[in-house]
Backbone as a ProteinNet text record, in pm:
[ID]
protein_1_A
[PRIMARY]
XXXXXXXXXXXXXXXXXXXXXXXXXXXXXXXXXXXXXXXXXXXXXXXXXXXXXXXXXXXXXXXXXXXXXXXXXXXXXXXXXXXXXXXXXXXXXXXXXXXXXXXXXXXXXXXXXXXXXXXXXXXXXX
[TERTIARY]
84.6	0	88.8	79.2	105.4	150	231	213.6	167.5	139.6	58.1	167	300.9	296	301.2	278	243.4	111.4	12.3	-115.6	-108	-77.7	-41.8	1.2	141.4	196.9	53.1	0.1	-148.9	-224.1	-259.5	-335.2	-287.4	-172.7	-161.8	-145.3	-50.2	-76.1	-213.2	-307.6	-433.2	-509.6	-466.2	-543.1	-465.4	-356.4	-289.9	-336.4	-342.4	-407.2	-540.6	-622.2	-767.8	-747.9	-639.1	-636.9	-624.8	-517	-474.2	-565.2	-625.3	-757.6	-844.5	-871.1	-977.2	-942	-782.1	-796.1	-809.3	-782.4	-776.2	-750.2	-856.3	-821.1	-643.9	-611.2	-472.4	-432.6	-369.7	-310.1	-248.2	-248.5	-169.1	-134.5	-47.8	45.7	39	-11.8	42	56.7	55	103.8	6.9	-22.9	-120.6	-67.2	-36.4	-4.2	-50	-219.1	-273.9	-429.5	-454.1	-564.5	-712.7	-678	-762.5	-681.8	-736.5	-810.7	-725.1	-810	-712.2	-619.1	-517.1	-445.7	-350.8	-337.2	-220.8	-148.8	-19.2	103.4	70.5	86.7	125.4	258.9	321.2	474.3	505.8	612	668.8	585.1	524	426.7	294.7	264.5	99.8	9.2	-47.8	-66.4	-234.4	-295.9	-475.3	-498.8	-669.7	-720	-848	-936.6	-1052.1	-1165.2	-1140.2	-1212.5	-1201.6	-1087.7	-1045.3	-1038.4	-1058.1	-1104.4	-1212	-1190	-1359.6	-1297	-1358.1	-1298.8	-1393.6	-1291.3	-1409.9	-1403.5	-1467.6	-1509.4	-1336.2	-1300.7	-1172.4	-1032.8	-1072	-1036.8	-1092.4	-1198.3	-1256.4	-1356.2	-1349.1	-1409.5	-1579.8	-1573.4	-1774.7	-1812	-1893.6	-1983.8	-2042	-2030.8	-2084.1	-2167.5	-2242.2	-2294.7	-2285.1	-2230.8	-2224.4	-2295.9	-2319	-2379.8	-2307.3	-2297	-2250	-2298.3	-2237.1	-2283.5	-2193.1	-2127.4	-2071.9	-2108.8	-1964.3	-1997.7	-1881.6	-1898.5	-1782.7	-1683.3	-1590.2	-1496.5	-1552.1	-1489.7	-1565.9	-1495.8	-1565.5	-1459.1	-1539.8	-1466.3	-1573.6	-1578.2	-1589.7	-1612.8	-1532	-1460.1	-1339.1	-1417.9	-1509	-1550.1	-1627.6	-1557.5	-1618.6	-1736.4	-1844	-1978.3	-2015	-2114.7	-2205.1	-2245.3	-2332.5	-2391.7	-2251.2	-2167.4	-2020.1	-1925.6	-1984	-1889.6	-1866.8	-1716.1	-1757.1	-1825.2	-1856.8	-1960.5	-1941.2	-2023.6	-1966.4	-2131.2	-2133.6	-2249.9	-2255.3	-2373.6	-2414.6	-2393	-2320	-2334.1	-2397.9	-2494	-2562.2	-2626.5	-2680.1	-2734.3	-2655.8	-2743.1	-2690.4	-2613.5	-2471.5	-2410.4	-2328.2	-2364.4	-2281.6	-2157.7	-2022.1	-1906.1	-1827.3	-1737.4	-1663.5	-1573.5	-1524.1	-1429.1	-1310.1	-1242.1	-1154	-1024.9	-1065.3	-980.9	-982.8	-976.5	-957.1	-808.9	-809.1	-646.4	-597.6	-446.1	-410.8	-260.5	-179.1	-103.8	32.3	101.4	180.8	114.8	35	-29.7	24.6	23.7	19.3	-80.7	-128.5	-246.7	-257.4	-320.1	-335	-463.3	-479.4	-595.2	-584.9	-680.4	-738.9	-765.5	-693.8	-751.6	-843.5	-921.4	-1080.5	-1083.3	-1158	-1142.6	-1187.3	-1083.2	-1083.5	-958.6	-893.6	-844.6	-877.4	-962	-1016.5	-1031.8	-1076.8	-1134.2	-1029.1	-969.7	-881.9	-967.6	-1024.6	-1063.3	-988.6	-1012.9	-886.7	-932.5	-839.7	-916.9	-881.3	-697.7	-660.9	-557.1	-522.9	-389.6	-272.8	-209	-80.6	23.6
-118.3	0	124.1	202.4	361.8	391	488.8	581.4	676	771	927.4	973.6	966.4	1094.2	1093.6	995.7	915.3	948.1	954.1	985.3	1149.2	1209.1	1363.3	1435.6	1360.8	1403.7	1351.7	1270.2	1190.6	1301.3	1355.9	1478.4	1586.9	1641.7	1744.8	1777.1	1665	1644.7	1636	1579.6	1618.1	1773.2	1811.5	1965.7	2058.8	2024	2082.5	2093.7	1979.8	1908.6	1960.8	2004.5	2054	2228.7	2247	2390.9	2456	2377.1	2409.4	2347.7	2289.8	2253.7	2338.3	2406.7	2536.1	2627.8	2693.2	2827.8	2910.6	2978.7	2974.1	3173.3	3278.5	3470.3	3479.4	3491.3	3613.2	3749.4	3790.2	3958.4	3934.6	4019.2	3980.3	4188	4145.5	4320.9	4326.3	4448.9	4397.6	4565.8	4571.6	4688.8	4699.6	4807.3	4815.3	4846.8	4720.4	4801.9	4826.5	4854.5	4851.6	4898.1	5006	5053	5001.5	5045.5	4928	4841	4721.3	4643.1	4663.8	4634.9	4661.9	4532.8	4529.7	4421.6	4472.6	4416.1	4408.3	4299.7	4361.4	4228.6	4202.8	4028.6	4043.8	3975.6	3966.4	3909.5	3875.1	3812.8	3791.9	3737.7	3608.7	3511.4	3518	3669.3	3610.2	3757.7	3800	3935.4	3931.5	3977.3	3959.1	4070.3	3973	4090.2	4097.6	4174.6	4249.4	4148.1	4034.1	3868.5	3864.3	3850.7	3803.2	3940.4	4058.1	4163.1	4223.2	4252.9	4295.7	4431	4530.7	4672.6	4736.9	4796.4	4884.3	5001.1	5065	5239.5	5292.3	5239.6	5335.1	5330.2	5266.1	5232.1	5288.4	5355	5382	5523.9	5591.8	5724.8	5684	5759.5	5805.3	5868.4	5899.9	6057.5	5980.4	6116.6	6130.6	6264.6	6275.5	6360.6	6437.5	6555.4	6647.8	6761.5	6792.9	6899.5	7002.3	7142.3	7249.1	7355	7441.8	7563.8	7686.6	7755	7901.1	7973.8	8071.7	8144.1	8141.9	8212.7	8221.8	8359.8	8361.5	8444.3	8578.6	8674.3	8876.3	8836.6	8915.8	8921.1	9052.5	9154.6	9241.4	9228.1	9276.3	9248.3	9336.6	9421.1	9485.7	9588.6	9591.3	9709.3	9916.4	9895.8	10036.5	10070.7	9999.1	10000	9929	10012.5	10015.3	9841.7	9808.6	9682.5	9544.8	9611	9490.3	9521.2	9556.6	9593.9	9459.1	9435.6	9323.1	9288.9	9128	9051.3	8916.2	8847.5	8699.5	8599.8	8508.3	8408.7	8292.5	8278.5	8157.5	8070	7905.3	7796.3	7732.5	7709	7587.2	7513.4	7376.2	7290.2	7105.4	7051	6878.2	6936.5	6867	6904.5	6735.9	6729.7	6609.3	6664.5	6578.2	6553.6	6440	6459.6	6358.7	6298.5	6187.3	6134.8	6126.1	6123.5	6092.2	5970.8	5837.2	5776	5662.8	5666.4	5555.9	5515	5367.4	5300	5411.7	5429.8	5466.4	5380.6	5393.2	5290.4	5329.2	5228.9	5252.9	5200.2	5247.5	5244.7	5110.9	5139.4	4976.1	4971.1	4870.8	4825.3	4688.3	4662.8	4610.6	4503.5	4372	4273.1	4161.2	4109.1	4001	3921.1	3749.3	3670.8	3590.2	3604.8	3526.6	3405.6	3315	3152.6	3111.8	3018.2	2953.7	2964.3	3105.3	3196.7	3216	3247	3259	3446.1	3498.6	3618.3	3690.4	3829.1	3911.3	4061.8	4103.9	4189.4	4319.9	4394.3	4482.1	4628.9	4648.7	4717.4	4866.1	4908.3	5000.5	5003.1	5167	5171	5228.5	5159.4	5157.8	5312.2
0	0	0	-63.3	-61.3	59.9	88.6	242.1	172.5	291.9	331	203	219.8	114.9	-67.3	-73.6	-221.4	-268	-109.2	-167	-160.3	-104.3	-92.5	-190.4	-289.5	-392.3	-507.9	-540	-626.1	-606.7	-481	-416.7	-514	-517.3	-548.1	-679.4	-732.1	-881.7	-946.5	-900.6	-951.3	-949.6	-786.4	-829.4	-896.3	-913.2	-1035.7	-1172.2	-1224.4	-1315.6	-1341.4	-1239.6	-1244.4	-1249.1	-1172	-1211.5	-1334.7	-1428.7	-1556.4	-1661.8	-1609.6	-1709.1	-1745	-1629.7	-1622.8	-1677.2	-1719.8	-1762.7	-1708.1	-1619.5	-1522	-1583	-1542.5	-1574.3	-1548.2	-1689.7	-1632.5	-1644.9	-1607	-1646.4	-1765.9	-1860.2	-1994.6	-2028.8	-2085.1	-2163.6	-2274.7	-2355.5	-2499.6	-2516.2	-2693	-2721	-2869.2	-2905.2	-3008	-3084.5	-3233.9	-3358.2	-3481.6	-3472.2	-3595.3	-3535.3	-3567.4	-3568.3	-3608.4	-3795.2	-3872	-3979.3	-3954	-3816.8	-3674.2	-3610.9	-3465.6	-3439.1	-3402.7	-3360.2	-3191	-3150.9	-3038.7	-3007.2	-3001.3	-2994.4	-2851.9	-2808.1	-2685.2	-2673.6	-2729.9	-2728.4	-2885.4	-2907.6	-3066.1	-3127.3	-3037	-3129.7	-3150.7	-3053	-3045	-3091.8	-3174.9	-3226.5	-3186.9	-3128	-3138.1	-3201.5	-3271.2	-3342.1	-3295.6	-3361.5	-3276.2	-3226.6	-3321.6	-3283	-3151.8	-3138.8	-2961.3	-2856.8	-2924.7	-2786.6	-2736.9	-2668.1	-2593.7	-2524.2	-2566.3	-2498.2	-2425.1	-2270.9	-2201	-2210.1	-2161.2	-2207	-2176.1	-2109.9	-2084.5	-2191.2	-2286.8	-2397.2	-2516.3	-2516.5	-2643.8	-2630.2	-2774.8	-2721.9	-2706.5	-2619.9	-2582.7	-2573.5	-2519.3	-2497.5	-2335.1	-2235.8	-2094.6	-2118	-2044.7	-2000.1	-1850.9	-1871	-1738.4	-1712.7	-1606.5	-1565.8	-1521.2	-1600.2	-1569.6	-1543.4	-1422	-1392.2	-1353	-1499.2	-1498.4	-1578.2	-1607.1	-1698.5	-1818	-1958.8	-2001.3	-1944.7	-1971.4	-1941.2	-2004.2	-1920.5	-2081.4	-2138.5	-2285.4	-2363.3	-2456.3	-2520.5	-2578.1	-2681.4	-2797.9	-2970.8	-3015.3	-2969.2	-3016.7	-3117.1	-3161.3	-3261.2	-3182.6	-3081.3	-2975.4	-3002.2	-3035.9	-3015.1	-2903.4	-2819.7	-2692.7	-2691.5	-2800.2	-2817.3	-2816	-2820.8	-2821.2	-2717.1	-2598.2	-2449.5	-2469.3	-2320.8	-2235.6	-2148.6	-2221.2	-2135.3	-2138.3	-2083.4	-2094.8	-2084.3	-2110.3	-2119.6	-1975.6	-1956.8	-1861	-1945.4	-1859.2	-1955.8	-1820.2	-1844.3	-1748.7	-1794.6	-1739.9	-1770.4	-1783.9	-1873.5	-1867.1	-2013.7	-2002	-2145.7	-2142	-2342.5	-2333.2	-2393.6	-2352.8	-2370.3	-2398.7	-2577.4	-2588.4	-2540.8	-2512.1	-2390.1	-2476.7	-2558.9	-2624	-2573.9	-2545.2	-2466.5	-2590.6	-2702.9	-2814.2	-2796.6	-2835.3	-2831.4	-3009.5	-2959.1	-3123	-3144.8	-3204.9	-3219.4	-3144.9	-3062.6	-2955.9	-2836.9	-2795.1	-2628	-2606.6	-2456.8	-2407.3	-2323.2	-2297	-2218.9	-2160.7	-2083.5	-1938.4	-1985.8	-2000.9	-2061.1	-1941.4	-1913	-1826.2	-1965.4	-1981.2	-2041.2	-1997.3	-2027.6	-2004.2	-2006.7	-1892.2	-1898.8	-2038.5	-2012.3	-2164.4	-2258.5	-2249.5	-2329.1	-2465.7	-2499.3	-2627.8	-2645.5	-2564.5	-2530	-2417.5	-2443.5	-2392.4	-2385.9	-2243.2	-2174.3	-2174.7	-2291.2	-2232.9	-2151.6	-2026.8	-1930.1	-1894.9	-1986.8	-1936.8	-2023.5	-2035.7	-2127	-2005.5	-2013.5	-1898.2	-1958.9
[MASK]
++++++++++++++++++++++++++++++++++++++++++++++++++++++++++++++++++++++++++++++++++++++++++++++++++++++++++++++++++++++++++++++

């Protein structure tokens, strides 16, 4: 019969075995070199393309919406008529705004590979 640590090493070699089966989310790096189509290297051998990414807002431009409440700066109309003093405008209200955070080529960024690895999360440009 076996001793204890025969079955221990059987033990561990198996949840090993079950771990790497699964696929288990990793951190992954890459670097973006192609816009359109999009691609990113993540090392010499392995280039993804837009098949295999999934991008979050902090990656790509959007539109938010904010709420503002000033004014603009004076400014006068320069022509010395009464009707073109300085003055300046209220901006208030819900205003939308473009985010401009699109990958462009260079960036590097920060991806979680997704169980399975089929699918690369990408979450941040480093």
């Amino acid at each position: 019969m076996a001793n204890s640590s025969d079955l221990i090493m059987l033990i561990r070699s198996q949840a090993i075995g079950a771990v790497n089966a699964s696929n288990p989310t990793a951190i992954v790096y890459g670097k973006v070199i192609s816009i359109a189509p999009l691609k990113i290297q993540v090392d010499q051998k392995m280039t993804l393309t837009k098949e295999f990414l999934i991008l979050t807002r902090n990656v790509k431009d959007h539109k938010v919406f904010m709420t503002v409440d000033h004014a603009t700066e004076y400014k006068s109309g320069g022509s010395g008529d009464a009707s073109f003093e300085s003055h300046n405008h209220a901006y208030k209200g819900k205003k939308e705004f473009t985010i401009h955070n699109g990958l462009v080529v260079g960036d590097e960024v920060i991806m979680i590979q997704m169980q399975g690895g089929q699918k690369f999360l990408v979450i941040d440009k480093l």
